[in-house]
Amino acid sequence: MATNSNMANPYRKSDVHCMDCSNQLCFVQQFCSPTWLGIINECRNYSFFRKGEYIFHEGDRIFGLYFIQQGKVKVVSAGLNDRMHIVRLATDGHILGHRGLGAETYPVGAVTLEDSWVCFLDNASINDAFINNPKFTYELMMFYSAELRKTEMRLRYLAHMTMREKIAECLLCLKKIFGENKEDGSLNVALSRQEIADLTGTNAEQVSRELTCFENEGLIAKDGKRIKLLDSNAIFEIIACHKLNKELVF
Amino acid sequence: MATNSNMANPYRKSDVHCMDCSNQLCFVQQFCSPTWLGIINECRNYSFFRKGEYIFHEGDRIFGLYFIQQGKVKVVSAGLNDRMHIVRLATDGHILGHRGLGAETYPVGAVTLEDSWVCFLDNASINDAFINNPKFTYELMMFYSAELRKTEMRLRYLAHMTMREKIAECLLCLKKIFGENKEDGSLNVALSRQEIADLTGTNAEQVSRELTCFENEGLIAKDGKRIKLLDSNAIFEIIACHKLNKELVF
DNA sequence: GCTATTTTCTGCTAAAAAACAGTTTTTTTC
DNA sequence: GAAAAAAACTGTTTTTTAGCAGAAAATAGC
């Protein structure tokens, strides 16, 4: 519930034109026509969020779509007695606030895991972009369909895996989404034990215990929140019995 | 693993033109131009699947998209030692085989829960339809985005709910998807205890036990596979503590 | 309509996971 | 750099869930 000037008034122009944006993964940059890129550049809002701030809250009215220009975000949903569930993790080029049309409210909230720069496009602009950029609409459809498939697979894994397996799967997912540090090889994201628990549907104690096990088995090295996967193949072996599609999930 | 003539050669023409199809929920009928409806009517394949038959198997190559004209289908994924997981349930107007483009394989299989009639459109036709019907592409994008949101919510529930809660949620979902019989008020779908277990991520014994509890508490009436919800509100109360969005899930 | 087969139910036991509690370590704040 | 606060760790207890087994009921086959 942190307040900052950007939340109250998250409408700031970027000095950089969409055409010159460093984020090559942005759907707008990739699939909108040059003409439209200019239009979108004018109507978009660029804002900065400090670590731990809400980009939007669960229950907020939907005004448009958010594109992560640079940063790391967790998409959360409030659960039983203050318990949070992390629905999804997102980083550079990812989209937040699916289905930014109509007068509905967000079923989830979005909180930054570290300082992040986010572009915002309101419903009207997005709608115009859809009408005038069939390629953009098509690619977004393909993106959602791929995301749906991935989420359906995760649903299956979470329903049938043990704690140990879920935590192993989580570590591989974190590697896939955020990558590893080039210098020391540790995961490019620092989550608390509680956040890993919120992600896997267990509790912080269990995560702590299991990570200690993994370390004793030589699968990982840990230094506080920084975790390094020493043997990804061996970690994958833990969940291999579920016959999951490596290309699909990781 | 049943074999029938339709599986080997599921290419049969329907006597009914797409324009006159009784399924008003079909995306093609709703959002393609009249001209394109004629083209699609010519290139689609209409086939019949008896109860328990596979429409496609996990790992099959993707050749196109399936539209359920009439029937009930479970989308499944094989798990640990013969255990199945039901990823999703589908009925009239629903789409099977997301992302029917490219040379990938299905991450899931589809099995009919009862006799069903299914339309099939191959990749090339679907692609042509996308290019020439922006409205169709747009609506499909919206559909996937809504499905994604629903699946993300389900992911959250399954991660944090107890067995009792999961089974309660499942019953309400079944009511939402298949509706209730007008005559006796029972759910319009007959799943085995094992299938309910595959849907909720538990086992048949647990489901049996919990349904007996629900019956003793006056929440449901059951007669074999036919289940009747006697007090939907009381069932919802079981999961109300998870603060789930009633409109979103049910 | 009877028999065989499958499904469902229910009690019991074993295993897994959650909850609690207290200690240690790390991080934050002044 | 010390004190306070937060996070992480670890042992123990309690609760929940899974697995097994056998009886009862329902369904299918002849």
Coordinates of C-alpha atoms (C1' of nucleotides) in Angstrom, one line a residue:
Chain A
M1 CA 0.0 0.0 0.0
A2 CA 3.0 2.3 -0.6
T3 CA 2.2 5.7 -2.1
N4 CA 4.4 7.5 -4.4
S5 CA 3.9 10.3 -6.9
N6 CA 4.0 7.9 -9.8
M7 CA 1.1 5.9 -8.5
A8 CA -1.1 8.9 -8.0
N9 CA -0.1 10.3 -11.3
P10 CA 1.6 7.7 -13.3
Y11 CA 1.6 9.8 -16.5
R12 CA 5.1 10.7 -17.5
K13 CA 6.5 10.9 -21.0
S14 CA 9.6 9.0 -21.9
D15 CA 12.4 10.8 -23.6
V16 CA 12.9 7.9 -25.9
H17 CA 10.7 7.3 -28.9
C18 CA 9.0 3.9 -29.1
M19 CA 10.9 3.3 -32.3
D20 CA 14.2 3.7 -30.4
C21 CA 13.1 1.8 -27.3
S22 CA 15.7 -0.6 -26.0
N23 CA 13.1 -3.3 -25.3
Q24 CA 13.1 -5.3 -28.5
L25 CA 10.5 -7.7 -27.0
C26 CA 7.7 -5.2 -26.8
F27 CA 4.7 -6.3 -28.8
V28 CA 3.9 -2.8 -29.9
Q29 CA 7.4 -2.2 -31.3
Q30 CA 7.5 -5.6 -33.0
F31 CA 4.0 -5.7 -34.6
C32 CA 2.6 -2.3 -35.1
S33 CA 3.2 -0.3 -38.3
P34 CA 5.7 2.6 -38.1
T35 CA 2.8 5.0 -38.5
W36 CA 1.1 3.5 -35.5
L37 CA 4.3 3.3 -33.5
G38 CA 4.3 7.1 -33.7
I39 CA 0.7 7.4 -32.6
I40 CA 1.2 5.0 -29.7
N41 CA 4.4 6.8 -28.7
E42 CA 2.3 10.0 -28.3
C43 CA -0.6 8.4 -26.3
R44 CA 1.3 6.0 -24.0
N45 CA 2.3 6.8 -20.5
Y46 CA 5.7 5.9 -19.1
S47 CA 6.2 5.5 -15.4
F48 CA 8.6 4.4 -12.8
F49 CA 7.8 2.2 -9.9
R50 CA 10.1 1.6 -7.0
K51 CA 10.7 -1.9 -5.6
G52 CA 7.7 -3.3 -3.7
E53 CA 5.2 -0.8 -5.2
Y54 CA 1.8 -1.7 -6.6
I55 CA 1.4 -1.0 -10.3
F56 CA -2.3 -1.8 -9.9
H57 CA -4.4 -3.4 -7.1
E58 CA -6.7 -6.4 -7.1
G59 CA -10.2 -5.0 -7.7
D60 CA -9.0 -1.8 -9.4
R61 CA -11.0 -0.8 -12.5
I62 CA -9.3 -1.7 -15.7
F63 CA -8.3 1.4 -17.7
G64 CA -5.8 -0.2 -20.1
L65 CA -2.8 -2.5 -20.6
Y66 CA 0.7 -2.3 -19.0
F67 CA 3.9 -3.2 -20.8
I68 CA 7.0 -3.8 -18.8
Q69 CA 9.7 -1.8 -20.4
Q70 CA 12.3 -2.9 -17.9
G71 CA 12.0 -4.6 -14.5
K72 CA 10.6 -7.5 -12.6
V73 CA 7.0 -7.9 -11.4
K74 CA 4.9 -10.4 -9.5
V75 CA 1.2 -10.8 -10.3
V76 CA -0.6 -11.5 -7.0
S77 CA -3.9 -12.4 -5.6
A78 CA -5.0 -12.2 -2.0
G79 CA -5.9 -15.5 -0.3
L80 CA -6.8 -16.8 3.1
N81 CA -5.7 -14.7 6.2
D82 CA -3.1 -12.4 4.7
R83 CA -1.7 -15.2 2.6
M84 CA -0.7 -14.1 -0.9
H85 CA -0.6 -16.2 -4.0
I86 CA 1.8 -15.3 -6.8
V87 CA -0.1 -16.1 -10.0
R88 CA 2.6 -15.2 -12.4
L89 CA 6.0 -13.6 -12.7
A90 CA 6.8 -11.1 -15.4
T91 CA 9.8 -9.2 -16.8
D92 CA 11.0 -7.1 -19.7
G93 CA 8.5 -7.1 -22.6
H94 CA 5.8 -8.9 -20.7
I95 CA 2.2 -7.7 -20.6
L96 CA 0.2 -6.9 -17.5
G97 CA -3.6 -6.4 -17.2
H98 CA -4.8 -8.9 -19.8
R99 CA -8.0 -8.0 -21.5
G100 CA -7.7 -4.3 -20.9
L101 CA -11.1 -3.6 -22.4
G102 CA -14.6 -3.1 -20.9
A103 CA -15.5 -1.8 -17.5
E104 CA -14.3 -4.8 -15.4
T105 CA -11.9 -4.9 -12.6
Y106 CA -8.5 -6.6 -12.2
P107 CA -8.8 -10.0 -10.7
V108 CA -5.2 -9.7 -9.6
G109 CA -2.7 -7.1 -8.4
A110 CA 0.8 -6.4 -9.7
V111 CA 3.8 -5.6 -7.5
T112 CA 7.3 -4.8 -8.6
L113 CA 10.1 -7.1 -7.3
E114 CA 12.6 -4.4 -8.1
D115 CA 12.7 -0.9 -9.6
S116 CA 10.8 -1.0 -12.9
W117 CA 9.8 1.1 -15.8
V118 CA 6.4 0.5 -17.2
C119 CA 4.5 1.7 -20.3
F120 CA 0.7 2.2 -20.1
L121 CA -1.8 2.3 -22.9
D122 CA -5.5 3.1 -22.2
N123 CA -8.4 1.1 -23.5
A124 CA -9.3 3.5 -26.3
S125 CA -5.7 3.5 -27.7
I126 CA -5.4 -0.2 -27.5
N127 CA -8.7 -0.7 -29.3
D128 CA -7.6 1.7 -32.1
A129 CA -4.4 -0.2 -32.4
F130 CA -6.2 -3.5 -32.7
I131 CA -8.5 -2.2 -35.5
N132 CA -5.6 -0.7 -37.4
N133 CA -3.0 -3.4 -36.9
P134 CA -4.3 -6.9 -37.6
K135 CA -0.7 -8.2 -37.2
F136 CA -0.7 -6.8 -33.7
T137 CA -4.0 -8.4 -32.8
Y138 CA -3.0 -11.7 -34.3
E139 CA 0.3 -11.8 -32.5
L140 CA -1.4 -10.9 -29.2
M141 CA -3.9 -13.7 -29.8
M142 CA -1.0 -16.2 -30.3
F143 CA 0.7 -14.9 -27.2
Y144 CA -2.4 -15.4 -25.1
S145 CA -2.9 -18.8 -26.5
A146 CA 0.7 -19.8 -25.7
E147 CA 0.3 -18.4 -22.2
L148 CA -2.9 -20.3 -21.7
R149 CA -1.2 -23.6 -22.7
K150 CA 1.6 -22.9 -20.3
T151 CA -0.7 -22.1 -17.5
E152 CA -2.8 -25.2 -18.1
M153 CA 0.3 -27.3 -17.9
R154 CA 1.4 -25.6 -14.6
L155 CA -2.1 -26.3 -13.3
R156 CA -1.5 -30.0 -13.9
Y157 CA 1.9 -30.0 -12.3
L158 CA 0.8 -28.1 -9.2
A159 CA -2.1 -30.5 -8.7
H160 CA 0.0 -33.7 -8.7
M161 CA 3.4 -32.7 -7.5
T162 CA 4.9 -33.1 -4.0
M163 CA 6.3 -30.1 -2.2
R164 CA 9.8 -31.1 -3.2
E165 CA 8.8 -31.4 -6.8
K166 CA 7.0 -28.1 -6.8
I167 CA 10.0 -26.3 -5.4
A168 CA 12.3 -28.0 -7.9
E169 CA 9.9 -26.9 -10.7
C170 CA 9.8 -23.4 -9.3
L171 CA 13.6 -23.1 -9.4
L172 CA 13.8 -24.2 -13.1
C173 CA 11.0 -21.7 -13.9
L174 CA 12.8 -18.9 -12.3
K175 CA 15.9 -19.7 -14.4
K176 CA 13.7 -19.7 -17.5
I177 CA 12.0 -16.4 -16.8
F178 CA 14.8 -14.3 -15.3
G179 CA 18.0 -16.1 -16.4
E180 CA 21.3 -16.4 -14.5
N181 CA 23.8 -13.8 -13.6
K182 CA 26.8 -13.9 -16.0
E183 CA 29.3 -13.3 -13.3
D184 CA 28.4 -15.8 -10.5
G185 CA 25.8 -17.9 -12.2
S186 CA 23.1 -17.2 -9.6
L187 CA 19.5 -16.6 -10.5
N188 CA 18.7 -13.1 -11.7
V189 CA 16.0 -12.7 -9.1
A190 CA 15.9 -12.5 -5.4
L191 CA 12.7 -13.9 -3.9
S192 CA 12.1 -14.4 -0.2
R193 CA 11.3 -17.9 1.1
Q194 CA 7.8 -16.6 1.6
E195 CA 7.5 -15.5 -2.0
I196 CA 8.7 -18.9 -3.2
A197 CA 6.1 -20.4 -1.0
D198 CA 3.4 -18.1 -2.4
L199 CA 4.5 -19.3 -5.8
T200 CA 4.4 -23.0 -5.1
G201 CA 1.4 -23.1 -2.8
T202 CA 3.2 -24.1 0.4
N203 CA 4.7 -22.3 3.4
A204 CA 8.0 -20.6 4.1
E205 CA 9.2 -23.2 6.6
Q206 CA 8.8 -26.0 4.0
V207 CA 10.7 -23.9 1.4
S208 CA 13.5 -23.2 3.8
R209 CA 13.8 -26.9 4.7
E210 CA 13.7 -28.1 1.1
L211 CA 16.3 -25.6 -0.1
T212 CA 18.6 -26.8 2.7
C213 CA 18.1 -30.3 1.4
F214 CA 18.9 -29.3 -2.1
E215 CA 22.0 -27.6 -0.9
N216 CA 23.1 -30.7 1.0
E217 CA 22.6 -32.8 -2.1
G218 CA 24.8 -30.4 -4.1
L219 CA 22.0 -29.3 -6.4
I220 CA 22.1 -25.6 -5.4
A221 CA 24.2 -23.1 -3.6
K222 CA 22.5 -20.4 -1.6
D223 CA 23.6 -17.1 0.0
G224 CA 20.6 -15.5 1.5
K225 CA 18.1 -14.7 -1.2
R226 CA 20.6 -15.4 -4.0
I227 CA 20.3 -18.9 -5.2
K228 CA 22.6 -20.6 -7.7
L229 CA 21.6 -23.8 -9.6
L230 CA 24.6 -26.1 -9.6
D231 CA 23.1 -29.0 -11.5
S232 CA 19.9 -28.1 -13.5
N233 CA 19.8 -31.6 -15.0
A234 CA 19.7 -33.2 -11.6
I235 CA 16.9 -30.8 -10.5
F236 CA 15.0 -31.6 -13.6
E237 CA 15.3 -35.3 -12.7
I238 CA 13.3 -34.7 -9.6
I239 CA 10.3 -33.8 -11.7
A240 CA 11.1 -36.0 -14.8
C241 CA 8.6 -38.6 -13.6
H242 CA 5.8 -36.2 -14.4
K243 CA 6.8 -36.5 -18.1
L244 CA 6.5 -32.7 -18.5
N245 CA 7.3 -31.1 -21.8
K246 CA 10.7 -29.4 -21.3
E247 CA 10.3 -27.0 -24.2
L248 CA 6.9 -26.0 -23.1
V249 CA 7.6 -25.1 -19.5
F250 CA 11.3 -24.2 -19.4
Chain B
M1 CA -7.8 -46.1 -27.0
A2 CA -11.1 -47.0 -28.7
T3 CA -11.0 -47.1 -32.5
N4 CA -13.8 -46.1 -34.8
S5 CA -14.1 -45.1 -38.4
N6 CA -14.4 -41.5 -37.5
M7 CA -11.0 -41.4 -35.8
A8 CA -9.2 -43.0 -38.7
N9 CA -11.0 -40.8 -41.2
P10 CA -12.8 -38.0 -39.4
Y11 CA -13.7 -36.2 -42.6
R12 CA -17.4 -36.1 -43.1
K13 CA -19.5 -33.3 -44.5
S14 CA -22.5 -32.0 -42.5
D15 CA -25.8 -31.6 -44.2
V16 CA -26.3 -28.3 -42.4
H17 CA -24.6 -25.2 -43.7
C18 CA -22.6 -23.2 -41.2
M19 CA -25.0 -20.4 -41.6
D20 CA -27.9 -22.6 -40.4
C21 CA -25.9 -24.3 -37.7
S22 CA -27.9 -24.7 -34.5
N23 CA -24.8 -23.8 -32.4
Q24 CA -25.2 -20.0 -31.9
L25 CA -22.0 -19.9 -29.8
C26 CA -19.6 -20.9 -32.5
F27 CA -16.9 -18.3 -33.0
V28 CA -16.9 -18.8 -36.8
Q29 CA -20.6 -18.3 -37.1
Q30 CA -20.6 -15.3 -34.8
F31 CA -17.6 -13.4 -36.1
C32 CA -16.8 -14.3 -39.7
S33 CA -18.3 -12.5 -42.6
P34 CA -21.1 -14.2 -44.6
T35 CA -18.7 -14.7 -47.5
W36 CA -16.2 -16.4 -45.3
L37 CA -18.8 -18.5 -43.6
G38 CA -19.4 -20.0 -47.1
I39 CA -15.7 -20.7 -47.6
I40 CA -15.3 -22.2 -44.1
N41 CA -18.5 -24.3 -44.6
E42 CA -16.8 -25.9 -47.6
C43 CA -13.4 -26.6 -46.1
R44 CA -14.5 -27.7 -42.6
N45 CA -14.8 -31.3 -41.6
Y46 CA -17.6 -32.5 -39.4
S47 CA -17.3 -35.6 -37.4
F48 CA -19.0 -37.7 -34.8
F49 CA -17.3 -39.2 -31.8
R50 CA -18.9 -41.8 -29.5
K51 CA -18.6 -41.4 -25.7
G52 CA -15.1 -42.1 -24.4
E53 CA -13.4 -41.7 -27.7
Y54 CA -10.3 -39.6 -28.3
I55 CA -10.7 -36.6 -30.6
F56 CA -6.9 -36.2 -30.5
H57 CA -4.1 -37.6 -28.3
E58 CA -1.4 -35.9 -26.3
G59 CA 1.6 -35.7 -28.5
D60 CA -0.3 -35.8 -31.8
R61 CA 0.8 -33.3 -34.4
I62 CA -1.4 -30.2 -34.6
F63 CA -3.2 -30.0 -37.9
G64 CA -5.8 -27.4 -37.0
L65 CA -8.5 -26.4 -34.6
Y66 CA -11.6 -28.2 -33.3
F67 CA -14.9 -26.6 -32.5
I68 CA -17.5 -28.5 -30.5
Q69 CA -20.8 -28.3 -32.4
Q70 CA -22.6 -30.4 -29.7
G71 CA -21.3 -32.5 -26.9
K72 CA -19.1 -32.7 -23.8
V73 CA -15.4 -33.2 -23.8
K74 CA -12.6 -33.5 -21.2
V75 CA -9.1 -32.2 -22.0
V76 CA -6.6 -34.5 -20.4
S77 CA -2.9 -34.9 -19.7
A78 CA -1.2 -38.1 -18.6
G79 CA 0.5 -37.9 -15.2
L80 CA 2.4 -40.2 -12.9
N81 CA 1.6 -44.0 -13.1
D82 CA -1.5 -44.0 -15.2
R83 CA -2.9 -41.1 -13.3
M84 CA -4.8 -38.7 -15.6
H85 CA -5.3 -35.0 -15.0
I86 CA -8.3 -33.2 -16.4
V87 CA -7.0 -29.8 -17.5
R88 CA -10.3 -28.4 -18.7
L89 CA -13.9 -29.3 -19.5
A90 CA -15.6 -28.1 -22.7
T91 CA -19.0 -28.2 -24.3
D92 CA -21.1 -26.7 -27.1
G93 CA -19.2 -23.8 -28.9
H94 CA -15.9 -24.3 -27.1
I95 CA -12.6 -24.6 -28.9
L96 CA -10.1 -27.4 -28.7
G97 CA -6.5 -27.5 -29.8
H98 CA -5.5 -23.9 -29.0
R99 CA -2.9 -22.5 -31.2
G100 CA -3.6 -24.7 -34.1
L101 CA -0.7 -23.3 -36.1
G102 CA 2.9 -24.3 -36.7
A103 CA 4.3 -27.8 -36.5
E104 CA 4.0 -28.4 -32.8
T105 CA 2.3 -31.2 -31.1
Y106 CA -0.7 -31.2 -28.6
P107 CA 0.4 -30.9 -25.0
V108 CA -2.9 -32.5 -24.1
G109 CA -5.5 -35.0 -25.4
A110 CA -9.3 -34.6 -25.8
V111 CA -11.8 -37.3 -24.8
T112 CA -15.5 -37.1 -25.2
L113 CA -17.6 -37.5 -22.1
E114 CA -20.6 -38.3 -24.2
D115 CA -21.5 -38.6 -27.9
S116 CA -20.3 -35.4 -29.6
W117 CA -20.3 -33.7 -32.9
V118 CA -17.1 -31.7 -33.7
C119 CA -16.1 -29.4 -36.6
F120 CA -12.5 -29.3 -37.7
L121 CA -10.6 -26.6 -39.5
D122 CA -7.1 -27.1 -40.8
N123 CA -4.2 -24.7 -40.1
A124 CA -4.3 -23.2 -43.6
S125 CA -8.0 -22.4 -43.5
I126 CA -7.7 -21.0 -40.0
N127 CA -4.9 -18.8 -41.1
D128 CA -6.8 -17.5 -44.1
A129 CA -9.7 -16.8 -41.9
F130 CA -7.6 -14.8 -39.5
I131 CA -6.1 -12.7 -42.3
N132 CA -9.5 -12.0 -43.8
N133 CA -11.6 -11.6 -40.7
P134 CA -10.0 -9.2 -38.2
K135 CA -13.1 -9.4 -36.1
F136 CA -12.7 -13.1 -35.8
T137 CA -9.0 -12.8 -34.8
Y138 CA -9.9 -10.1 -32.3
E139 CA -12.7 -12.1 -30.7
L140 CA -10.5 -15.2 -30.5
M141 CA -7.8 -13.1 -28.8
M142 CA -10.4 -11.9 -26.2
F143 CA -11.5 -15.4 -25.7
Y144 CA -8.0 -16.7 -25.0
S145 CA -7.3 -13.7 -22.7
A146 CA -10.5 -14.5 -20.7
E147 CA -9.6 -18.2 -20.6
L148 CA -6.1 -17.3 -19.4
R149 CA -7.5 -15.2 -16.6
K150 CA -9.8 -18.0 -15.5
T151 CA -7.1 -20.6 -15.6
E152 CA -4.8 -18.4 -13.6
M153 CA -7.5 -18.1 -11.0
R154 CA -8.0 -21.8 -10.9
L155 CA -4.3 -22.3 -10.4
R156 CA -4.5 -20.1 -7.3
Y157 CA -7.4 -22.0 -5.9
L158 CA -5.9 -25.4 -6.4
A159 CA -2.7 -24.3 -4.7
H160 CA -4.3 -23.1 -1.5
M161 CA -7.6 -25.0 -1.1
T162 CA -8.2 -28.1 1.1
M163 CA -9.7 -31.2 -0.5
R164 CA -13.1 -30.3 0.8
E165 CA -12.8 -26.8 -0.7
K166 CA -11.5 -28.1 -4.1
I167 CA -14.4 -30.5 -4.4
A168 CA -16.9 -27.8 -3.5
E169 CA -15.4 -25.5 -6.1
C170 CA -15.5 -28.3 -8.6
L171 CA -19.2 -28.8 -8.1
L172 CA -19.9 -25.2 -8.7
C173 CA -17.7 -25.2 -11.8
L174 CA -19.7 -28.1 -13.2
K175 CA -22.9 -26.3 -12.7
K176 CA -21.5 -23.2 -14.4
I177 CA -20.1 -25.1 -17.4
F178 CA -22.8 -27.8 -18.0
G179 CA -25.8 -26.4 -16.2
E180 CA -28.6 -28.2 -14.4
N181 CA -31.3 -30.6 -15.7
K182 CA -34.6 -28.8 -16.1
E183 CA -36.6 -31.7 -14.8
D184 CA -34.8 -33.0 -11.7
G185 CA -32.3 -30.2 -11.2
S186 CA -29.3 -32.5 -11.3
L187 CA -26.0 -31.5 -13.0
N188 CA -26.0 -32.0 -16.7
V189 CA -22.9 -34.1 -16.7
A190 CA -22.1 -37.5 -15.2
L191 CA -18.5 -37.8 -14.1
S192 CA -17.1 -40.8 -12.2
R193 CA -15.5 -40.2 -8.8
Q194 CA -12.2 -40.8 -10.4
E195 CA -12.9 -38.1 -13.0
I196 CA -13.8 -35.6 -10.2
A197 CA -10.5 -36.6 -8.5
D198 CA -8.6 -36.0 -11.8
L199 CA -10.2 -32.6 -12.0
T200 CA -9.4 -31.6 -8.4
G201 CA -6.0 -33.2 -8.0
T202 CA -7.0 -35.8 -5.4
N203 CA -8.1 -39.5 -5.4
A204 CA -11.4 -41.2 -5.9
E205 CA -11.7 -42.4 -2.3
Q206 CA -11.4 -38.8 -1.0
V207 CA -14.0 -37.6 -3.5
S208 CA -16.4 -40.4 -2.4
R209 CA -15.9 -39.6 1.2
E210 CA -16.4 -35.9 0.7
L211 CA -19.5 -36.3 -1.4
T212 CA -21.0 -38.4 1.3
C213 CA -20.2 -35.7 3.8
F214 CA -21.9 -33.1 1.6
E215 CA -24.9 -35.3 1.3
N216 CA -25.1 -35.8 5.1
E217 CA -24.9 -32.0 5.5
G218 CA -27.8 -31.5 3.1
L219 CA -25.7 -29.7 0.5
I220 CA -26.2 -32.2 -2.3
A221 CA -28.2 -35.2 -3.3
K222 CA -26.6 -38.0 -5.2
D223 CA -27.8 -41.0 -7.1
G224 CA -24.8 -42.8 -8.6
K225 CA -23.1 -40.4 -11.0
R226 CA -26.0 -38.0 -11.0
I227 CA -25.4 -35.2 -8.5
K228 CA -27.9 -32.5 -7.6
L229 CA -26.8 -29.3 -5.8
L230 CA -29.4 -28.7 -3.1
D231 CA -27.9 -25.5 -1.7
S232 CA -25.4 -23.7 -4.0
N233 CA -25.1 -20.8 -1.7
A234 CA -24.0 -23.1 1.2
I235 CA -21.5 -24.8 -1.1
F236 CA -20.2 -21.4 -2.0
E237 CA -19.8 -20.6 1.7
I238 CA -17.3 -23.4 1.9
I239 CA -14.9 -21.6 -0.4
A240 CA -16.0 -18.0 0.4
C241 CA -13.0 -17.6 2.7
H242 CA -10.8 -17.6 -0.4
K243 CA -12.5 -14.3 -1.5
L244 CA -12.8 -15.6 -5.0
N245 CA -14.5 -13.6 -7.7
K246 CA -18.0 -15.2 -8.2
E247 CA -18.5 -13.6 -11.6
L248 CA -15.1 -14.7 -12.8
V249 CA -15.2 -18.4 -11.9
F250 CA -18.9 -19.3 -11.8
Chain C
dG1 C1' -32.9 -62.2 -14.9
dC2 C1' -28.7 -63.9 -13.4
dT3 C1' -23.6 -63.6 -13.3
dA4 C1' -19.4 -61.1 -13.9
dT5 C1' -17.2 -56.9 -13.7
dT6 C1' -16.5 -52.4 -12.5
dT7 C1' -17.3 -48.6 -9.5
dT8 C1' -18.2 -46.7 -5.1
dC9 C1' -18.0 -46.6 -0.3
dT10 C1' -15.7 -46.9 4.2
dG11 C1' -12.4 -48.2 7.8
dC12 C1' -7.6 -48.4 8.8
dT13 C1' -2.7 -47.3 8.3
dA14 C1' 1.2 -44.7 6.6
dA15 C1' 3.0 -40.6 4.8
dA16 C1' 3.1 -35.9 3.8
dA17 C1' 2.5 -31.3 4.9
dA18 C1' 1.0 -27.6 8.0
dA19 C1' 1.3 -25.2 12.2
dC20 C1' 3.7 -23.9 16.1
dA21 C1' 7.8 -22.5 18.8
dG22 C1' 12.1 -21.1 19.7
dT23 C1' 16.8 -20.1 17.9
dT24 C1' 19.9 -18.1 14.7
dT25 C1' 21.1 -15.2 11.1
dT26 C1' 20.4 -11.3 8.2
dT27 C1' 18.8 -6.8 7.3
dT28 C1' 17.3 -2.4 8.5
dT29 C1' 17.3 1.9 11.0
dC30 C1' 19.1 5.3 13.7
Chain D
dG1 C1' 28.4 0.3 14.6
dA2 C1' 24.8 -1.0 17.9
dA3 C1' 20.0 -1.9 18.6
dA4 C1' 15.8 -3.4 16.7
dA5 C1' 13.2 -5.7 13.4
dA6 C1' 12.6 -9.0 10.0
dA7 C1' 13.7 -13.2 7.8
dA8 C1' 15.4 -17.7 7.8
dC9 C1' 16.3 -22.0 10.0
dT10 C1' 15.1 -26.3 12.5
dG11 C1' 12.9 -29.5 15.8
dT12 C1' 8.4 -31.1 17.4
dT13 C1' 3.4 -31.8 17.3
dT14 C1' -0.9 -31.9 14.9
dT15 C1' -3.6 -32.2 11.0
dT16 C1' -4.5 -33.5 6.5
dT17 C1' -4.2 -36.4 2.7
dA18 C1' -2.8 -40.6 0.3
dG19 C1' -2.8 -45.5 -0.1
dC20 C1' -4.5 -50.0 0.8
dA21 C1' -8.1 -53.4 1.5
dG22 C1' -12.3 -55.3 1.7
dA23 C1' -17.5 -54.8 1.5
dA24 C1' -21.4 -53.0 -0.8
dA25 C1' -23.6 -51.2 -4.7
dA26 C1' -24.2 -50.3 -9.4
dT27 C1' -23.5 -51.5 -14.2
dA28 C1' -22.7 -54.4 -18.2
dG29 C1' -22.9 -58.7 -20.6
dC30 C1' -25.0 -62.8 -21.9

